[in-house]
Amino acid sequence: MPVGKVVIIGSVAFDAIEGPGGSVKDTLGGSATYASYAASFFAPVGIVACVGEDFPQDAKDVIAERGADLSGLARLPGRTFRWAGKYAPGFRGRETLKLDLGVFASFTPVLSGALKAEDVLLLGNIDPDLQLKVLEQAGDRAFVAADTIDHWIRNKRESLMKGLARTDLFFLNDEEAELLTGESNLIAAGREIRKMGPRNVVIKKGEHGAMLFGEGEMAALPALPLEQVKDPTGAGDVFAGAMLGYIAGKGKGRSGALREGMARGIVMSSFVVEEFSVGRLRGLKPEEIDRRLSRLRELVRF
Amino acid sequence: MPVGKVVIIGSVAFDAIEGPGGSVKDTLGGSATYASYAASFFAPVGIVACVGEDFPQDAKDVIAERGADLSGLARLPGRTFRWAGKYAPGFRGRETLKLDLGVFASFTPVLSGALKAEDVLLLGNIDPDLQLKVLEQAGDRAFVAADTIDHWIRNKRESLMKGLARTDLFFLNDEEAELLTGESNLIAAGREIRKMGPRNVVIKKGEHGAMLFGEGEMAALPALPLEQVKDPTGAGDVFAGAMLGYIAGKGKGRSGALREGMARGIVMSSFVVEEFSVGRLRGLKPEEIDRRLSRLRELVRF
């Protein structure tokens, strides 16, 4: 089965984070940063994103250090996207303190070339109108995955729905699934969302793991037990990036690729929350990933 | 490995239930009813409980129809325990509208004879002081499991803690685990509770499944996907009864018995919530149980 690359459209940002795990400022973040770093463990990766003139070389070096193709990372006049957020005790909910889109406000993502049938496109959680613009360029051959957040469900529902019709795999969390469907039962919500277009839906449930609603299949895996969480920022992006990296790297049509990919998503997100930014993923060894995969298998064995 | 029976101490009650799945009155309930009915699919069962003079023969026939030993079901002067409760929309939380202990108020459970090493004792969620009285009679050979509710954690913590030291398997739900330990992280809570005495702890998470914290092992299984829930009353008792029935029926020392039992708990509780009372368990066929076990295995396969 031909293997492809993962092309990730998303943000590259600087985050300021306060929470039970401590506080950091000007730390490297953004959905494209997190997702590409995670995906790179499983497949070749390319990024389509933008940064401002204030973006330093050493931050770019971090994103590049696992071989991601950064030819689609535009450097634009202005400031890099900045986000400041605060987590509640026990990481129950978070609040956005400040959001400065900077160069991202006027960014139009451009794919450098046609995607091949074996490639995977991840539309990170950006404005659904931008997602649609990328979809127009993507052709109809690549496997398309999309992520979103509650903000777009509330404010750009129509554009979001248009994109869903062309989505092979849609990621959202449990609260977003309820917001999108009005269904408090996640099983009913998952089925409803599939009716909106996406062939496969993954509902992320944080510490409770994730569920996959596919064509004639359903999967549910628990999260890995973690006692020490430092920062959950980016966990969803890492989940998506790892899952898609696995799918691209193994051949998207391979039987079981989705559920195997979901397991990689769970494992990689269990690492990233242990440190701020992509700190825990830097220098992560394949054996460490394998060990957590074994732990996940052991957890659900009966 | 010698197989044993499950002896269940708990309540036999009449429930009045209002909720999203409809309303019923005078429906057969109680922790011993639910747990014994579920356990009977996997092992011989005996009940130690009491009813009032108002308890009709046909209700007793229901409890007996799968062969449970009812010689420990006392008929006492007065009324049978009655509970009335109301579920919130989406079954998010429930409220006790009325609680009339009736004959249960002055009931002292008495075991009819010594338990054998291969037997399993389930202390259903009754007053921890009563649980202690049963423990005194039980000797130190049988496998002891105990269930509780938030009410006892709040009001009888000291007695509860005494019993925990002699408990092989302790059941509680996620909210109760946080209440007991002050830990919002369930993994930390599970470990804390094991330090209080029980060799194994199961934290039930409703629609998110259940976790087992054992000696050198941890397991986490999702719940079975259910779109139609009629009444979650008794689901926790059925979970415990099925798990212990499996453990007693297979031999408690058998490797994997706890996690295999937990899978049976998840399967049997997925049935009971589909109807009021034990309606869905009556006439349930072994093939139906096997099919849901296969579905659970398929759900977590990767």
Coordinates of C-alpha atoms in Angstrom, one line a residue:
Chain A
M1 CA 0.0 0.0 0.0
P2 CA 1.6 3.3 -1.0
V3 CA 2.6 5.5 1.9
G4 CA 2.1 9.3 1.9
K5 CA 3.0 12.4 3.7
V6 CA 1.0 14.5 6.1
V7 CA 0.4 18.1 5.1
I8 CA -0.7 20.2 8.1
I9 CA -2.5 23.6 7.9
G10 CA -2.6 25.3 11.2
S11 CA -1.1 27.9 13.5
V12 CA 2.4 28.5 14.7
A13 CA 2.2 30.6 17.9
F14 CA 3.7 31.8 21.1
D15 CA 1.7 30.8 24.2
A16 CA 1.6 32.2 27.7
I17 CA 0.1 29.6 30.0
E18 CA -0.9 29.6 33.6
G19 CA -2.1 26.5 35.4
P20 CA -1.7 23.9 38.0
G21 CA 1.5 22.7 36.3
G22 CA 3.2 26.2 36.5
S23 CA 3.4 29.2 34.3
V24 CA 5.3 29.9 31.1
K25 CA 5.6 32.8 28.7
D26 CA 6.5 33.0 25.0
T27 CA 6.6 29.3 24.7
L28 CA 6.4 27.7 21.3
G29 CA 2.9 26.5 20.5
G30 CA 0.2 26.5 17.8
S31 CA -1.8 23.6 16.2
A32 CA 0.6 23.1 13.3
T33 CA 3.6 23.0 15.6
Y34 CA 2.1 20.4 17.9
A35 CA 0.5 18.3 15.1
S36 CA 3.6 18.2 12.9
Y37 CA 5.9 17.4 15.7
A38 CA 3.8 14.4 16.6
A39 CA 3.1 13.3 13.0
S40 CA 6.9 13.3 12.2
F41 CA 7.4 10.1 14.3
F42 CA 5.3 8.2 11.8
A43 CA 5.5 9.8 8.4
P44 CA 7.1 12.7 6.4
V45 CA 5.4 16.0 7.3
G46 CA 4.9 19.4 5.6
I47 CA 3.6 22.5 7.2
V48 CA 1.5 25.3 5.8
A49 CA 1.4 28.2 8.3
C50 CA 2.8 31.6 8.9
V51 CA 4.9 33.5 11.5
G52 CA 5.8 37.1 12.0
E53 CA 9.1 39.0 11.7
D54 CA 9.5 38.4 15.5
F55 CA 9.8 34.6 15.0
P56 CA 13.4 33.6 16.0
Q57 CA 15.5 31.1 14.2
D58 CA 15.8 28.8 17.2
A59 CA 12.0 28.4 17.4
K60 CA 12.0 27.5 13.7
D61 CA 14.9 25.1 14.3
V62 CA 12.7 23.3 16.9
I63 CA 9.9 22.8 14.4
A64 CA 12.4 21.7 11.8
E65 CA 14.4 19.3 13.9
R66 CA 12.5 16.2 13.0
G67 CA 12.7 16.9 9.3
A68 CA 9.4 18.7 8.6
D69 CA 9.2 20.4 5.3
L70 CA 8.9 24.1 6.2
S71 CA 8.8 25.5 2.7
G72 CA 5.1 26.4 3.4
L73 CA 5.9 28.3 6.5
A74 CA 5.5 31.9 5.4
R75 CA 7.3 34.8 7.2
L76 CA 5.0 37.8 7.0
P77 CA 5.4 41.4 8.1
G78 CA 3.9 41.8 11.6
R79 CA 3.8 39.7 14.8
T80 CA 3.5 36.0 15.3
F81 CA 0.1 34.7 16.6
R82 CA 0.1 34.9 20.4
W83 CA -2.3 33.1 22.8
A84 CA -2.5 33.4 26.6
G85 CA -4.6 31.0 28.6
K86 CA -5.3 29.9 32.1
Y87 CA -6.3 26.4 33.3
A88 CA -8.6 25.9 36.2
P89 CA -7.5 23.7 39.2
G90 CA -7.4 20.0 38.2
F91 CA -7.3 21.2 34.6
R92 CA -11.0 21.4 34.5
G93 CA -11.7 23.9 31.8
R94 CA -9.5 26.7 30.6
E95 CA -10.0 30.4 29.8
T96 CA -8.5 32.4 27.0
L97 CA -6.9 35.5 28.6
K98 CA -5.6 37.1 25.4
L99 CA -5.6 36.3 21.8
D100 CA -3.5 38.2 19.3
L101 CA -3.8 36.8 15.8
G102 CA -1.0 38.9 14.4
V103 CA 0.0 37.8 10.9
F104 CA -2.5 35.0 11.1
A105 CA -5.3 37.5 10.8
S106 CA -4.7 38.0 7.1
F107 CA -3.1 34.7 6.2
T108 CA -4.4 32.7 3.3
P109 CA -2.9 29.2 3.3
V110 CA -1.6 28.0 -0.1
L111 CA -0.7 24.4 -0.9
S112 CA 2.5 24.2 -2.7
G113 CA 1.3 21.5 -5.1
A114 CA -1.4 18.9 -5.7
L115 CA -1.7 16.3 -3.1
K116 CA -1.3 12.6 -4.1
A117 CA -3.9 10.0 -3.4
E118 CA -1.8 8.6 -0.6
D119 CA -1.2 11.9 1.1
V120 CA -3.1 13.1 4.2
L121 CA -4.2 16.6 4.7
L122 CA -4.9 17.9 8.2
L123 CA -6.9 21.1 8.5
G124 CA -6.0 22.2 12.0
N125 CA -8.5 24.2 14.0
I126 CA -8.5 27.4 12.0
D127 CA -11.4 29.5 10.6
P128 CA -13.7 27.1 8.6
D129 CA -13.6 29.6 5.7
L130 CA -9.8 29.1 5.5
Q131 CA -10.3 25.4 5.7
L132 CA -12.6 25.6 2.7
K133 CA -10.0 27.6 0.8
V134 CA -7.5 24.9 1.4
L135 CA -10.0 22.2 0.4
E136 CA -10.5 23.9 -2.9
Q137 CA -6.8 23.6 -3.6
A138 CA -6.5 20.0 -2.3
G139 CA -8.3 18.2 -5.1
D140 CA -10.4 15.2 -4.3
R141 CA -7.8 12.5 -3.9
A142 CA -6.0 13.0 -0.6
F143 CA -7.4 11.8 2.7
V144 CA -8.7 14.9 4.5
A145 CA -8.9 15.3 8.2
A146 CA -10.2 18.4 10.0
D147 CA -10.2 19.6 13.6
T148 CA -12.2 22.4 15.1
I149 CA -13.0 24.3 18.3
D150 CA -16.3 25.4 20.0
H151 CA -15.7 29.0 18.7
W152 CA -16.2 27.9 15.1
I153 CA -19.2 25.7 15.9
R154 CA -20.8 28.7 17.5
N155 CA -19.9 31.3 15.0
K156 CA -19.1 29.7 11.6
R157 CA -21.5 26.7 11.6
E158 CA -22.4 27.1 7.9
S159 CA -18.9 27.1 6.6
L160 CA -18.0 24.3 9.0
M161 CA -20.8 22.2 7.7
K162 CA -19.7 22.8 4.1
G163 CA -16.2 21.4 4.8
L164 CA -17.6 18.4 6.7
A165 CA -19.1 17.0 3.5
R166 CA -15.5 16.6 2.1
T167 CA -13.9 15.4 5.3
D168 CA -12.7 11.8 5.7
L169 CA -11.9 12.2 9.4
F170 CA -13.3 14.8 11.7
F171 CA -11.9 15.5 15.2
L172 CA -13.7 17.1 18.0
N173 CA -14.0 16.8 21.8
D174 CA -17.0 15.6 23.8
E175 CA -18.3 19.2 24.6
E176 CA -17.9 20.2 21.0
A177 CA -19.8 17.1 19.8
E178 CA -22.7 18.1 22.1
L179 CA -22.6 21.7 21.0
L180 CA -22.6 20.6 17.3
T181 CA -25.5 18.1 17.6
G182 CA -27.4 19.1 20.7
E183 CA -27.0 15.4 21.8
S184 CA -25.7 14.8 25.3
N185 CA -25.3 11.0 24.5
L186 CA -22.0 10.8 22.8
I187 CA -22.9 7.7 20.8
A188 CA -25.9 9.4 19.4
A189 CA -23.8 12.5 18.8
G190 CA -21.1 10.5 16.9
R191 CA -23.7 9.0 14.6
E192 CA -25.3 12.4 14.0
I193 CA -22.0 14.0 13.1
R194 CA -21.3 11.2 10.6
K195 CA -24.7 12.1 8.9
M196 CA -23.3 15.6 8.4
G197 CA -20.7 14.2 6.0
P198 CA -17.5 13.0 7.5
R199 CA -16.8 9.3 6.8
N200 CA -15.1 8.9 10.2
V201 CA -15.5 10.9 13.4
V202 CA -13.2 10.8 16.5
I203 CA -14.5 12.2 19.7
K204 CA -11.8 13.0 22.2
K205 CA -12.7 12.7 25.8
G206 CA -9.5 13.8 27.6
E207 CA -8.8 11.6 30.6
H208 CA -11.5 9.2 29.4
G209 CA -9.8 8.5 26.1
A210 CA -11.3 8.6 22.6
M211 CA -14.0 7.1 20.5
L212 CA -14.0 6.4 16.7
F213 CA -17.2 6.2 14.7
G214 CA -16.3 4.8 11.3
E215 CA -18.0 3.0 8.4
G216 CA -19.4 -0.1 10.1
E217 CA -17.0 0.1 12.9
M218 CA -16.7 1.7 16.3
A219 CA -13.7 1.8 18.6
A220 CA -13.2 3.2 22.1
L221 CA -9.9 3.4 23.9
P222 CA -9.1 4.7 27.3
A223 CA -6.5 7.3 27.9
L224 CA -3.2 6.2 29.5
P225 CA -3.2 6.8 33.2
L226 CA -1.2 9.9 34.1
E227 CA -0.7 11.2 37.5
Q228 CA 1.4 14.2 36.6
V229 CA 0.0 16.5 34.0
K230 CA 2.0 19.7 33.5
D231 CA 0.2 21.3 30.5
P232 CA -2.6 19.9 28.3
T233 CA -2.2 22.6 25.7
G234 CA -1.8 21.0 22.3
A235 CA -2.8 17.5 23.4
G236 CA -5.6 17.5 20.8
D237 CA -3.3 18.6 18.0
V238 CA -0.8 16.0 19.0
F239 CA -3.5 13.4 19.0
A240 CA -4.6 14.3 15.5
G241 CA -1.1 14.6 14.2
A242 CA 0.0 11.3 15.5
M243 CA -3.1 9.5 14.2
L244 CA -2.7 11.0 10.8
G245 CA 1.0 10.4 10.7
Y246 CA 0.3 6.7 11.4
I247 CA -2.4 6.6 8.7
A248 CA -0.1 8.3 6.1
G249 CA 2.8 6.1 7.1
K250 CA 1.1 2.8 6.9
G251 CA -1.2 3.5 3.9
K252 CA -4.6 5.0 4.5
G253 CA -6.5 2.1 3.2
R254 CA -4.9 -0.5 5.4
S255 CA -7.4 -2.4 7.6
G256 CA -7.3 -1.2 11.1
A257 CA -5.3 1.9 10.2
L258 CA -7.8 4.2 11.9
R259 CA -8.0 2.4 15.3
E260 CA -4.2 1.7 15.2
G261 CA -3.8 5.4 14.5
M262 CA -6.1 6.4 17.3
A263 CA -3.9 4.3 19.7
R264 CA -0.9 6.4 18.5
G265 CA -2.8 9.6 19.1
I266 CA -3.5 8.5 22.7
V267 CA 0.1 7.5 23.3
M268 CA 1.6 10.7 21.8
S269 CA -0.8 13.0 23.7
S270 CA 0.1 11.2 26.9
F271 CA 3.7 12.4 26.4
V272 CA 3.1 16.0 25.3
V273 CA 1.1 16.9 28.4
E274 CA 4.0 16.0 30.7
E275 CA 5.9 19.1 29.7
F276 CA 5.2 22.6 28.3
S277 CA 5.3 23.1 24.5
V278 CA 6.7 20.1 22.6
G279 CA 9.4 19.6 25.3
R280 CA 8.5 16.0 26.1
L281 CA 8.4 15.1 22.4
R282 CA 11.9 16.4 21.7
G283 CA 14.3 13.6 21.9
L284 CA 11.5 11.1 22.5
K285 CA 12.7 7.6 21.5
P286 CA 10.8 5.0 19.4
E287 CA 11.2 2.6 22.3
E288 CA 9.4 5.0 24.7
I289 CA 6.5 5.1 22.2
D290 CA 6.4 1.3 21.9
R291 CA 6.4 0.9 25.7
R292 CA 3.3 3.1 26.1
L293 CA 1.6 1.3 23.2
S294 CA 2.2 -1.9 25.1
R295 CA 0.8 -0.3 28.3
L296 CA -2.3 0.7 26.4
R297 CA -2.7 -2.8 25.1
E298 CA -2.3 -4.2 28.6
L299 CA -4.8 -1.7 30.0
V300 CA -7.6 -3.0 27.7
R301 CA -6.6 -6.7 27.7
F302 CA -9.2 -9.2 29.0
Chain B
M1 CA -9.2 -24.0 40.9
P2 CA -12.2 -24.5 43.2
V3 CA -15.2 -22.4 42.3
G4 CA -17.4 -20.8 45.0
K5 CA -20.7 -19.0 45.5
V6 CA -21.5 -15.3 45.8
V7 CA -23.1 -14.2 49.0
I8 CA -24.7 -10.8 48.7
I9 CA -25.7 -8.6 51.6
G10 CA -27.8 -5.7 50.4
S11 CA -31.3 -4.3 50.1
V12 CA -34.4 -5.6 48.5
A13 CA -36.7 -2.6 47.7
F14 CA -39.5 -1.1 45.9
D15 CA -38.5 1.9 43.7
A16 CA -40.4 4.8 42.3
I17 CA -38.4 6.3 39.4
E18 CA -38.9 9.4 37.3
G19 CA -36.6 10.2 34.5
P20 CA -35.9 10.7 30.7
G21 CA -36.8 7.0 30.2
G22 CA -40.3 7.3 31.8
S23 CA -41.8 6.8 35.2
V24 CA -42.5 3.7 37.2
K25 CA -43.8 3.0 40.7
D26 CA -43.5 0.1 43.0
T27 CA -40.9 -1.5 40.8
L28 CA -38.6 -4.2 42.2
G29 CA -35.2 -2.8 43.1
G30 CA -32.5 -2.8 45.8
S31 CA -28.8 -3.6 45.6
A32 CA -29.2 -7.2 46.5
T33 CA -31.9 -7.8 43.9
Y34 CA -29.8 -6.2 41.1
A35 CA -26.5 -7.8 42.2
S36 CA -27.8 -11.3 42.7
Y37 CA -29.7 -11.4 39.5
A38 CA -26.5 -10.4 37.6
A39 CA -24.2 -12.7 39.5
S40 CA -26.5 -15.7 38.9
F41 CA -25.4 -15.8 35.3
F42 CA -21.9 -16.8 36.4
A43 CA -22.1 -18.6 39.8
P44 CA -24.5 -19.8 42.5
V45 CA -25.8 -17.0 44.6
G46 CA -27.2 -16.5 48.1
I47 CA -28.9 -13.4 49.4
V48 CA -28.9 -11.9 52.9
A49 CA -31.5 -9.2 53.1
C50 CA -34.9 -8.4 54.4
V51 CA -38.4 -7.5 53.2
G52 CA -41.6 -6.4 54.9
E53 CA -44.9 -8.1 55.3
D54 CA -46.1 -6.2 52.2
F55 CA -43.6 -8.0 49.9
P56 CA -45.6 -10.1 47.5
Q57 CA -44.8 -13.6 46.4
D58 CA -44.5 -12.7 42.8
A59 CA -41.7 -10.3 43.5
K60 CA -39.9 -13.0 45.5
D61 CA -40.4 -15.3 42.6
V62 CA -38.6 -12.9 40.3
I63 CA -35.6 -12.8 42.6
A64 CA -35.7 -16.6 42.9
E65 CA -36.2 -17.4 39.3
R66 CA -32.5 -17.9 38.5
G67 CA -31.9 -20.2 41.4
A68 CA -30.7 -17.8 44.1
D69 CA -30.7 -19.2 47.6
L70 CA -33.2 -17.0 49.5
S71 CA -32.9 -18.7 52.9
G72 CA -31.2 -15.6 54.1
L73 CA -34.1 -13.3 52.9
A74 CA -35.9 -12.4 56.2
R75 CA -39.5 -11.4 56.2
L76 CA -39.9 -8.9 59.0
P77 CA -42.9 -7.1 60.5
G78 CA -43.3 -3.7 58.8
R79 CA -42.9 -2.3 55.3
T80 CA -40.3 -3.1 52.6
F81 CA -37.6 -0.5 52.0
R82 CA -38.9 2.1 49.5
W83 CA -36.9 4.6 47.4
A84 CA -38.1 7.3 45.1
G85 CA -35.7 9.1 42.8
K86 CA -35.7 11.4 39.9
Y87 CA -33.1 11.6 37.1
A88 CA -32.0 14.8 35.5
P89 CA -32.2 15.3 31.7
G90 CA -29.6 13.2 29.9
F91 CA -29.3 11.1 33.2
R92 CA -26.9 13.7 34.5
G93 CA -27.2 13.2 38.2
R94 CA -30.2 12.0 40.2
E95 CA -32.0 13.2 43.3
T96 CA -33.5 11.1 46.0
L97 CA -37.1 12.3 46.5
K98 CA -38.1 9.9 49.3
L99 CA -36.4 7.2 51.3
D100 CA -38.3 4.9 53.6
L101 CA -36.0 2.3 55.2
G102 CA -39.0 0.3 56.6
V103 CA -37.8 -3.0 58.0
F104 CA -34.3 -2.3 56.8
A105 CA -33.9 0.3 59.6
S106 CA -33.6 -2.4 62.3
F107 CA -32.1 -5.2 60.1
T108 CA -29.0 -7.0 61.3
P109 CA -27.7 -9.2 58.5
V110 CA -26.7 -12.7 59.7
L111 CA -24.7 -15.1 57.6
S112 CA -26.1 -18.6 57.7
G113 CA -22.8 -20.3 58.0
A114 CA -19.0 -19.9 57.6
L115 CA -17.9 -18.9 54.1
K116 CA -15.4 -21.2 52.3
A117 CA -12.1 -19.9 51.0
E118 CA -13.5 -20.1 47.4
D119 CA -16.6 -18.0 48.2
V120 CA -17.1 -14.4 47.5
L121 CA -18.9 -12.0 49.8
L122 CA -20.4 -8.8 48.5
L123 CA -21.2 -6.1 51.0
G124 CA -23.7 -4.0 49.0
N125 CA -24.0 -0.3 49.7
I126 CA -25.4 -0.5 53.2
D127 CA -24.4 1.3 56.4
P128 CA -20.7 0.6 56.9
D129 CA -21.5 -0.4 60.5
L130 CA -23.6 -3.2 59.2
Q131 CA -20.9 -4.1 56.7
L132 CA -18.5 -4.4 59.7
K133 CA -21.0 -6.7 61.5
V134 CA -21.1 -9.0 58.5
L135 CA -17.3 -9.0 58.2
E136 CA -17.1 -10.2 61.8
Q137 CA -19.1 -13.2 60.9
A138 CA -17.4 -13.8 57.6
G139 CA -14.1 -15.1 58.9
D140 CA -10.9 -14.3 57.1
R141 CA -11.0 -16.8 54.2
A142 CA -13.6 -15.6 51.7
F143 CA -12.9 -12.9 49.1
V144 CA -14.6 -9.8 50.3
A145 CA -16.0 -7.1 48.0
A146 CA -17.7 -3.9 49.2
D147 CA -19.7 -1.2 47.5
T148 CA -20.6 2.2 49.0
I149 CA -22.3 5.5 48.2
D150 CA -21.4 9.1 48.8
H151 CA -23.7 9.3 51.8
W152 CA -21.6 6.8 53.8
I153 CA -18.3 8.5 52.8
R154 CA -19.7 11.8 54.1
N155 CA -21.3 10.4 57.3
K156 CA -19.6 7.2 58.3
R157 CA -16.1 7.6 57.1
E158 CA -14.5 6.0 60.2
S159 CA -16.5 2.8 59.9
L160 CA -16.0 2.7 56.2
M161 CA -12.2 2.9 56.6
K162 CA -12.3 0.1 59.2
G163 CA -14.0 -2.2 56.7
L164 CA -11.6 -1.2 53.9
A165 CA -8.7 -2.8 55.6
R166 CA -10.4 -6.2 55.2
T167 CA -11.7 -5.6 51.7
D168 CA -10.3 -7.5 48.7
L169 CA -12.2 -5.4 46.1
F170 CA -13.7 -2.1 46.7
F171 CA -16.2 -0.5 44.2
L172 CA -16.9 3.2 44.0
N173 CA -17.7 5.7 41.3
D174 CA -15.6 8.6 40.1
E175 CA -17.3 11.2 42.2
E176 CA -17.1 9.0 45.3
A177 CA -13.4 8.4 44.6
E178 CA -12.8 12.2 44.6
L179 CA -14.9 12.6 47.7
L180 CA -13.0 9.9 49.6
T181 CA -9.5 11.1 48.7
G182 CA -9.8 14.8 47.7
E183 CA -8.0 13.8 44.5
S184 CA -9.6 15.0 41.2
N185 CA -7.1 12.9 39.2
L186 CA -8.7 9.4 39.2
I187 CA -5.3 7.7 38.8
A188 CA -4.0 9.4 41.9
A189 CA -7.4 8.7 43.7
G190 CA -7.2 5.0 42.8
R191 CA -3.7 4.6 44.2
E192 CA -4.7 6.6 47.4
I193 CA -7.7 4.3 48.0
R194 CA -5.5 1.2 47.7
K195 CA -3.3 2.6 50.5
M196 CA -6.5 2.7 52.7
G197 CA -6.5 -1.1 52.6
P198 CA -8.4 -2.7 49.7
R199 CA -6.2 -4.9 47.6
N200 CA -8.1 -4.0 44.5
V201 CA -10.2 -0.9 43.6
V202 CA -12.7 -0.5 40.8
I203 CA -13.7 3.0 39.9
K204 CA -16.9 3.0 37.8
K205 CA -17.2 5.9 35.4
G206 CA -20.6 5.4 33.9
E207 CA -20.6 6.0 30.2
H208 CA -16.8 6.2 30.3
G209 CA -16.4 2.7 31.5
A210 CA -14.4 1.5 34.5
M211 CA -10.9 1.3 35.8
L212 CA -9.2 -1.4 37.9
F213 CA -6.4 -0.7 40.3
G214 CA -4.9 -4.0 41.4
E215 CA -1.7 -5.5 42.7
G216 CA 0.8 -4.6 40.1
E217 CA -1.9 -4.2 37.5
M218 CA -4.2 -1.6 36.1
A219 CA -7.0 -2.1 33.6
A220 CA -9.3 0.4 31.9
L221 CA -12.3 -0.6 29.7
P222 CA -14.8 1.6 28.0
A223 CA -18.5 1.2 28.5
L224 CA -20.5 -0.4 25.6
P225 CA -22.0 2.3 23.4
L226 CA -25.7 2.7 24.3
E227 CA -28.0 5.1 22.6
Q228 CA -31.2 4.2 24.5
V229 CA -30.9 4.2 28.2
K230 CA -34.2 3.8 30.0
D231 CA -33.1 3.6 33.7
P232 CA -29.6 3.5 35.1
T233 CA -30.8 2.5 38.6
G234 CA -29.0 -0.6 39.8
A235 CA -26.3 -0.4 37.1
G236 CA -23.6 -0.3 39.7
D237 CA -25.0 -3.2 41.6
V238 CA -25.3 -5.2 38.5
F239 CA -21.7 -4.3 37.6
A240 CA -20.5 -5.6 41.0
G241 CA -22.7 -8.7 41.0
A242 CA -21.6 -9.8 37.5
M243 CA -17.9 -9.1 38.2
L244 CA -18.1 -11.1 41.5
G245 CA -20.1 -13.8 39.9
Y246 CA -17.4 -14.3 37.3
I247 CA -14.7 -14.3 40.0
A248 CA -16.5 -16.9 42.1
G249 CA -17.5 -19.0 39.1
K250 CA -14.0 -19.2 37.6
G251 CA -11.9 -19.4 40.8
K252 CA -10.8 -16.2 42.5
G253 CA -7.1 -16.8 42.1
R254 CA -7.3 -17.3 38.4
S255 CA -5.0 -15.0 36.5
G256 CA -6.9 -12.3 34.8
A257 CA -10.1 -13.1 36.8
L258 CA -10.5 -9.4 37.9
R259 CA -10.2 -7.9 34.5
E260 CA -12.3 -10.6 32.9
G261 CA -14.8 -10.0 35.6
M262 CA -14.8 -6.3 35.0
A263 CA -15.7 -7.0 31.4
R264 CA -18.7 -9.0 32.5
G265 CA -19.7 -6.1 34.8
I266 CA -19.6 -3.7 31.9
V267 CA -21.6 -6.1 29.7
M268 CA -24.3 -6.9 32.3
S269 CA -24.7 -3.3 33.3
S270 CA -25.2 -2.4 29.6
F271 CA -28.2 -4.7 29.6
V272 CA -29.9 -3.7 32.8
V273 CA -30.1 0.1 31.9
E274 CA -32.2 -0.8 28.9
E275 CA -35.3 -1.5 31.0
F276 CA -36.6 -0.7 34.4
S277 CA -35.9 -3.0 37.3
V278 CA -34.3 -6.3 36.2
G279 CA -36.6 -6.5 33.2
R280 CA -33.8 -6.7 30.7
L281 CA -32.0 -9.4 32.6
R282 CA -35.0 -11.7 32.9
G283 CA -34.8 -14.2 30.1
L284 CA -31.4 -12.9 29.0
K285 CA -29.6 -15.6 27.0
P286 CA -26.0 -16.6 27.3
E287 CA -25.5 -15.9 23.6
E288 CA -26.6 -12.3 24.2
I289 CA -24.0 -11.9 26.9
D290 CA -21.4 -13.4 24.6
R291 CA -22.3 -11.1 21.7
R292 CA -21.8 -8.0 23.9
L293 CA -18.5 -9.4 25.2
S294 CA -17.4 -9.8 21.6
R295 CA -18.5 -6.2 20.9
L296 CA -16.5 -5.0 23.9
R297 CA -13.4 -6.8 22.6
E298 CA -13.9 -5.4 19.2
L299 CA -14.2 -1.9 20.6
V300 CA -10.8 -2.0 22.2
R301 CA -9.0 -4.0 19.6
F302 CA -6.0 -2.3 17.9

